[in-house]
GROMACS .gro file of C-alpha atoms in nm:
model
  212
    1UNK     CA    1  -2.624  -3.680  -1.281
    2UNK     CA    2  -2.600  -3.999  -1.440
    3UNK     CA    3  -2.885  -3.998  -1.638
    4UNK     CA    4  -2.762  -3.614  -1.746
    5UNK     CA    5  -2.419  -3.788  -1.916
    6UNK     CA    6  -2.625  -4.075  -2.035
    7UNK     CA    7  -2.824  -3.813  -2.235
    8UNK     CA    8  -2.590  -3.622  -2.357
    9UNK     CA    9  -2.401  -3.928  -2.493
   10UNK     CA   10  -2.666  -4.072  -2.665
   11UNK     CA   11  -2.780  -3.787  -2.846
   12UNK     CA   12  -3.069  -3.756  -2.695
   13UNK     CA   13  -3.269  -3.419  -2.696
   14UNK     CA   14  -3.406  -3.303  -2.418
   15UNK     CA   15  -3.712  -3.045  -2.370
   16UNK     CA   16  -3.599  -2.689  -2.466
   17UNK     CA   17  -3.654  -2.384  -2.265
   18UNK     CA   18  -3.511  -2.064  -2.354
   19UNK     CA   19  -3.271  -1.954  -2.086
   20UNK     CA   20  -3.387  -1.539  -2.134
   21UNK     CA   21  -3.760  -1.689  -2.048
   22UNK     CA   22  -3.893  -1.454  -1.788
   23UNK     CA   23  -4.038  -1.753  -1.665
   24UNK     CA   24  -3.945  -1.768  -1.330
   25UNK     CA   25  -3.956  -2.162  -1.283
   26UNK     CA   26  -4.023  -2.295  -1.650
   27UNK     CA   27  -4.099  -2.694  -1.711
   28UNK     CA   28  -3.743  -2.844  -1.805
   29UNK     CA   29  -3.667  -3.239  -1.801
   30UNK     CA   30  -3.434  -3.167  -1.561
   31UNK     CA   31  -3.603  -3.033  -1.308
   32UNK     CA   32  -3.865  -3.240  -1.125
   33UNK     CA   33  -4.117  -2.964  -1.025
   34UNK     CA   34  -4.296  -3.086  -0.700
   35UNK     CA   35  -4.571  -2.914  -0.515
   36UNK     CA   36  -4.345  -2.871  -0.157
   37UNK     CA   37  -4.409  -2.695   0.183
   38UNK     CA   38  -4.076  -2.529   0.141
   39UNK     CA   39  -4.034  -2.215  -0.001
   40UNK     CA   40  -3.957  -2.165  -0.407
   41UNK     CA   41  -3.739  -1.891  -0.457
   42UNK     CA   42  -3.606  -1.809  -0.784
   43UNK     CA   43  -3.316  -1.602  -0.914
   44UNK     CA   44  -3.543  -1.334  -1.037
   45UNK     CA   45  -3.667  -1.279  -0.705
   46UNK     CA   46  -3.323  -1.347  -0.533
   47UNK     CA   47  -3.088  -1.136  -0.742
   48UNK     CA   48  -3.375  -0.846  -0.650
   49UNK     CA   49  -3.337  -0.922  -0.269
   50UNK     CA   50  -2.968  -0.913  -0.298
   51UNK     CA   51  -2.944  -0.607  -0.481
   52UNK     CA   52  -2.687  -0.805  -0.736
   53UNK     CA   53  -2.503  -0.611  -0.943
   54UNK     CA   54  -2.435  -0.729  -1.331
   55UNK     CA   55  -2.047  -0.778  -1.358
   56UNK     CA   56  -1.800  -0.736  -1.614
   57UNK     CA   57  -1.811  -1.044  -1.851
   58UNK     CA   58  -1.523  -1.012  -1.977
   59UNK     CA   59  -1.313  -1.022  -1.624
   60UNK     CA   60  -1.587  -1.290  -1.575
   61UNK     CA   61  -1.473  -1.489  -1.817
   62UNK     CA   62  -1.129  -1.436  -1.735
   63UNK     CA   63  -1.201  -1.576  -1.388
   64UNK     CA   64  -1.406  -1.843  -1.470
   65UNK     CA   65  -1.142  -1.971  -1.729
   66UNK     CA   66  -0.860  -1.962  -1.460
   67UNK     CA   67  -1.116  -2.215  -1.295
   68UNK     CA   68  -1.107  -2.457  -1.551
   69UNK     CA   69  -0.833  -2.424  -1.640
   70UNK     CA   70  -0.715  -2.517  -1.299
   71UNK     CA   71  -0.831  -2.862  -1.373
   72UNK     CA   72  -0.588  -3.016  -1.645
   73UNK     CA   73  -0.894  -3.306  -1.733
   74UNK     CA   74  -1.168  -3.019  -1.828
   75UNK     CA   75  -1.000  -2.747  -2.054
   76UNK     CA   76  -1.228  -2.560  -2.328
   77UNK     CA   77  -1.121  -2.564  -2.652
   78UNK     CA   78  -1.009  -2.238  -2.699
   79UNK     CA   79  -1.156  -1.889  -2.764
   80UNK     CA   80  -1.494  -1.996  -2.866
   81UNK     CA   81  -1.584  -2.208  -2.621
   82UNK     CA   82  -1.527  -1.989  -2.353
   83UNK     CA   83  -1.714  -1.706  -2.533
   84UNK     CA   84  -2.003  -1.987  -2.576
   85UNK     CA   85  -2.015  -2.079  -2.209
   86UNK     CA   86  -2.007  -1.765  -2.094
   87UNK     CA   87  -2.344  -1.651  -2.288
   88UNK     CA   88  -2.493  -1.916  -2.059
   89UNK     CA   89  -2.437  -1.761  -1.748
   90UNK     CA   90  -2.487  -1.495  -1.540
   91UNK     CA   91  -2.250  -1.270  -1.389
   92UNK     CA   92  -2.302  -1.065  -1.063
   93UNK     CA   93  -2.129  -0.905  -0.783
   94UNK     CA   94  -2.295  -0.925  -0.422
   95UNK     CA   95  -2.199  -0.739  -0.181
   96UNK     CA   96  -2.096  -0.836   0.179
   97UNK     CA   97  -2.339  -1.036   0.445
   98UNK     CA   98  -2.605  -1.127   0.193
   99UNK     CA   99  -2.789  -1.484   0.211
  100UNK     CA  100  -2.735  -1.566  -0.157
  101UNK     CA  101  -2.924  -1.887  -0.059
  102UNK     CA  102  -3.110  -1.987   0.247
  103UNK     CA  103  -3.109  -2.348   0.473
  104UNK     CA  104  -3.468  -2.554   0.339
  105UNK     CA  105  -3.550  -2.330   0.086
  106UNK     CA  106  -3.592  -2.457  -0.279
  107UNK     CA  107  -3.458  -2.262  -0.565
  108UNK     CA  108  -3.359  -2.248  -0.924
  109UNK     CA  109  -3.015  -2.176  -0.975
  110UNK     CA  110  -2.680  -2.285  -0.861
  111UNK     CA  111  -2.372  -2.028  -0.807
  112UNK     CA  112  -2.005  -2.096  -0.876
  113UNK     CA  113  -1.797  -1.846  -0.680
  114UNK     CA  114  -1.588  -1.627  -0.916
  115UNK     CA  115  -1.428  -1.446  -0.629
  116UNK     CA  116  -1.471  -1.370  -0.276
  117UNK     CA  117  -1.562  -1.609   0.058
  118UNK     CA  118  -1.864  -1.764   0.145
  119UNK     CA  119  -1.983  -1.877   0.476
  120UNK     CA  120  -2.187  -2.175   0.500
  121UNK     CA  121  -2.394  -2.246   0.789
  122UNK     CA  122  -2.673  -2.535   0.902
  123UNK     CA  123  -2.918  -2.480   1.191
  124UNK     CA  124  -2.959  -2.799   1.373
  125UNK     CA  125  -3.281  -2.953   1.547
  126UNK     CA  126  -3.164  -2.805   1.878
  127UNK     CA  127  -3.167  -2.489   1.751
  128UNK     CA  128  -2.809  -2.416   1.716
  129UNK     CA  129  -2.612  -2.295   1.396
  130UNK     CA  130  -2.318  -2.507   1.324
  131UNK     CA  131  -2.065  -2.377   1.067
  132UNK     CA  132  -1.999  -2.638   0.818
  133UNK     CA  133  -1.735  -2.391   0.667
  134UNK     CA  134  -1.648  -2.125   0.390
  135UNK     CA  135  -1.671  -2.113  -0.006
  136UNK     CA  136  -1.353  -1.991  -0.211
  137UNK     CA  137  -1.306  -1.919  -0.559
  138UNK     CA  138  -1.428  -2.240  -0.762
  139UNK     CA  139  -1.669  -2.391  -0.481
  140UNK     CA  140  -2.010  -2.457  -0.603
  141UNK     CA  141  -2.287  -2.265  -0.377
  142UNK     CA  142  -2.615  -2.360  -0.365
  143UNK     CA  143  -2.532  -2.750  -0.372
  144UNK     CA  144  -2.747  -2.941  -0.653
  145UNK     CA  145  -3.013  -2.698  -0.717
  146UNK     CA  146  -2.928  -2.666  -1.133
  147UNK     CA  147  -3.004  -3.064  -1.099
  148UNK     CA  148  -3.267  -3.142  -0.845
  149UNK     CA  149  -3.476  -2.893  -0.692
  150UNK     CA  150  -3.450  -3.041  -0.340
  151UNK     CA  151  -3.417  -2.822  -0.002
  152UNK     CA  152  -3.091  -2.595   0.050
  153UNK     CA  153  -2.881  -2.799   0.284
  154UNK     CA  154  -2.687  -2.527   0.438
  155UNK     CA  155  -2.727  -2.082   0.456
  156UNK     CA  156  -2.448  -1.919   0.247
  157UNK     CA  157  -2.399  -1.564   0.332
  158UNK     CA  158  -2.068  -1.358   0.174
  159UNK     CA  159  -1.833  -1.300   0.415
  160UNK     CA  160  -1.679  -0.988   0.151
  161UNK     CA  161  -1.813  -0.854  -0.183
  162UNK     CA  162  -1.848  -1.160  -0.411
  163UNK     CA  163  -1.837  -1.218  -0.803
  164UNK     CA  164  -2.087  -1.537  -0.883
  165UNK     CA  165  -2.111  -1.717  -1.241
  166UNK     CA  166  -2.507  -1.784  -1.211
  167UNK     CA  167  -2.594  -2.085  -1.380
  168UNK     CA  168  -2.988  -2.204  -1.423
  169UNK     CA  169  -3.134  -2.535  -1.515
  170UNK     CA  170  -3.335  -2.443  -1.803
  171UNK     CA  171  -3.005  -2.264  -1.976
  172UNK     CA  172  -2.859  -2.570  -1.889
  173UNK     CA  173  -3.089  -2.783  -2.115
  174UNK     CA  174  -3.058  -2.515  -2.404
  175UNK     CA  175  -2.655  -2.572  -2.379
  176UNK     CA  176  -2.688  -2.942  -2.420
  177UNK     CA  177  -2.879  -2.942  -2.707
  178UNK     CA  178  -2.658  -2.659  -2.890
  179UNK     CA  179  -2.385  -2.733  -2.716
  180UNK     CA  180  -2.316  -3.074  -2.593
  181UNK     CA  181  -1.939  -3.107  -2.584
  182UNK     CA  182  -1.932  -2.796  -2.425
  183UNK     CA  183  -2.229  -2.903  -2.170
  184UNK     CA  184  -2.046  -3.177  -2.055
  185UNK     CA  185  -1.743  -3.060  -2.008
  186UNK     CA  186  -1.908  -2.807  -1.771
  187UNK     CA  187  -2.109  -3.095  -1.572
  188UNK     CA  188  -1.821  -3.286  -1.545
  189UNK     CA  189  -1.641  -3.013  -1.400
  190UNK     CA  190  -1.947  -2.881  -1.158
  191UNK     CA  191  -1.942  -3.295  -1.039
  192UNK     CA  192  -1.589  -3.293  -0.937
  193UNK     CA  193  -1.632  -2.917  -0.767
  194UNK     CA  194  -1.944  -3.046  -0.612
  195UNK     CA  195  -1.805  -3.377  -0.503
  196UNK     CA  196  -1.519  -3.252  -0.301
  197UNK     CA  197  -1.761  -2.969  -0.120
  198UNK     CA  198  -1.987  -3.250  -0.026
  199UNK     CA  199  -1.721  -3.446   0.122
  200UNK     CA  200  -1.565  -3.138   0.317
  201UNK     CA  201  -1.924  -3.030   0.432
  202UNK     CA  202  -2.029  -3.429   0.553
  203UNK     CA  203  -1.733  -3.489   0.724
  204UNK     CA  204  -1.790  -3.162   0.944
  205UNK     CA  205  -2.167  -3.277   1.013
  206UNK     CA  206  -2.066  -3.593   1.130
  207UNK     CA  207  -1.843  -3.430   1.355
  208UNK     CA  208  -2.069  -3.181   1.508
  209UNK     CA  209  -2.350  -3.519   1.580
  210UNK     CA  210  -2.056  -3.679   1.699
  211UNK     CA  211  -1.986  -3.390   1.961
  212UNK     CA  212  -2.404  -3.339   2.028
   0.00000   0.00000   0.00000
């Protein structure tokens, strides 16, 4: 994450990748691609399995601005940059009990939840599944995955019909070249989101080992 700012504030420009690449897991400078035993799924493949629909981007945008907004530190700069960040992303709707992401499995995007709830579960070595909680509107799902492209730490399925502002690494990379104020507002933003979920979800783990 570090090294992400660090870039960004020096200027420096990183390997571009076009974010409409069919691609499915193009070579980025953010993404360390490993050879892994777990399985690589990417969005193309998961929006298919989902059966996600495209959403409106205008009520997208409208959502995802009442997000930001939300925080009084990371506020766009008006009309256009909402207009700008929003050509980054996708926009779907999913309907109810779907595994947008799966526990171990590696993947290529990260979701911020637009609208709906989220349930977020973690099978443990005994072979239980311990509920480590639910997403709400502005929770990150899919943990770090538009950073590093370790293992899913938990199963999200949607508890309702859900609205999800898809973001990808490589049109990450593409935004911080064009767009680099705009880029970091939205990592700074995604670090404080992603911060607080982490927290929530590790202090319910430890309690669960505590109880085993």
């Amino acid at each position: 994450m570090f090294k992400l700012l660090a870039r960004l504030w020096t200027g420096a420009s990183p390997t571009l990748s076009d974010p409409r690449s069919p691609s499915e897991f193009p070579s980025t400078q953010i993404v360390d691609v490993r050879h892994s035993a777990h399985a690589a799924i990417s969005w193309a493949t998961r929006s298919v399995e989902l059966d996600a629909v495209l959403h409106d981007r205008a009520r997208a945008a409208t959502l995802l601005g009442r997000l930001l907004g939300a925080d009084g530190q990371v506020a766009l700069n008006g009309e256009r940059e909402r207009r700008l960040l929003v050509s980054y992303l996708d926009f779907v709707e999913v309907a109810a009990g779907k595994a947008v992401v799966r526990q171990d499995e590696q993947g290529d995007y990260t979701m911020i939840l637009l609208d709906g709830r989220v349930r977020q579960d973690r099978a443990q070595p005994s072979g239980a599944r311990a509920r480590l909680g639910d997403a709400r509107p502005g929770d990150i799902v899919g943990e770090l995955s538009v950073f590093d492209p370790q293992p899913r730490l938990a199963t999200c399925t949607t508890r309702v019909p859900c609205v999800f502002a898809v973001l990808k690494p490589q049109s990450l990379e593409w935004m911080m070249r064009a767009e680099p104020r705009l880029a970091s507002l939205l990592l700074i933003w995604l670090t404080r989101r992603l911060s607080g979920t982490l927290r929530r979800m590790g202090a319910r783990m430890a309690g669960l080992l505590i109880r085993e």
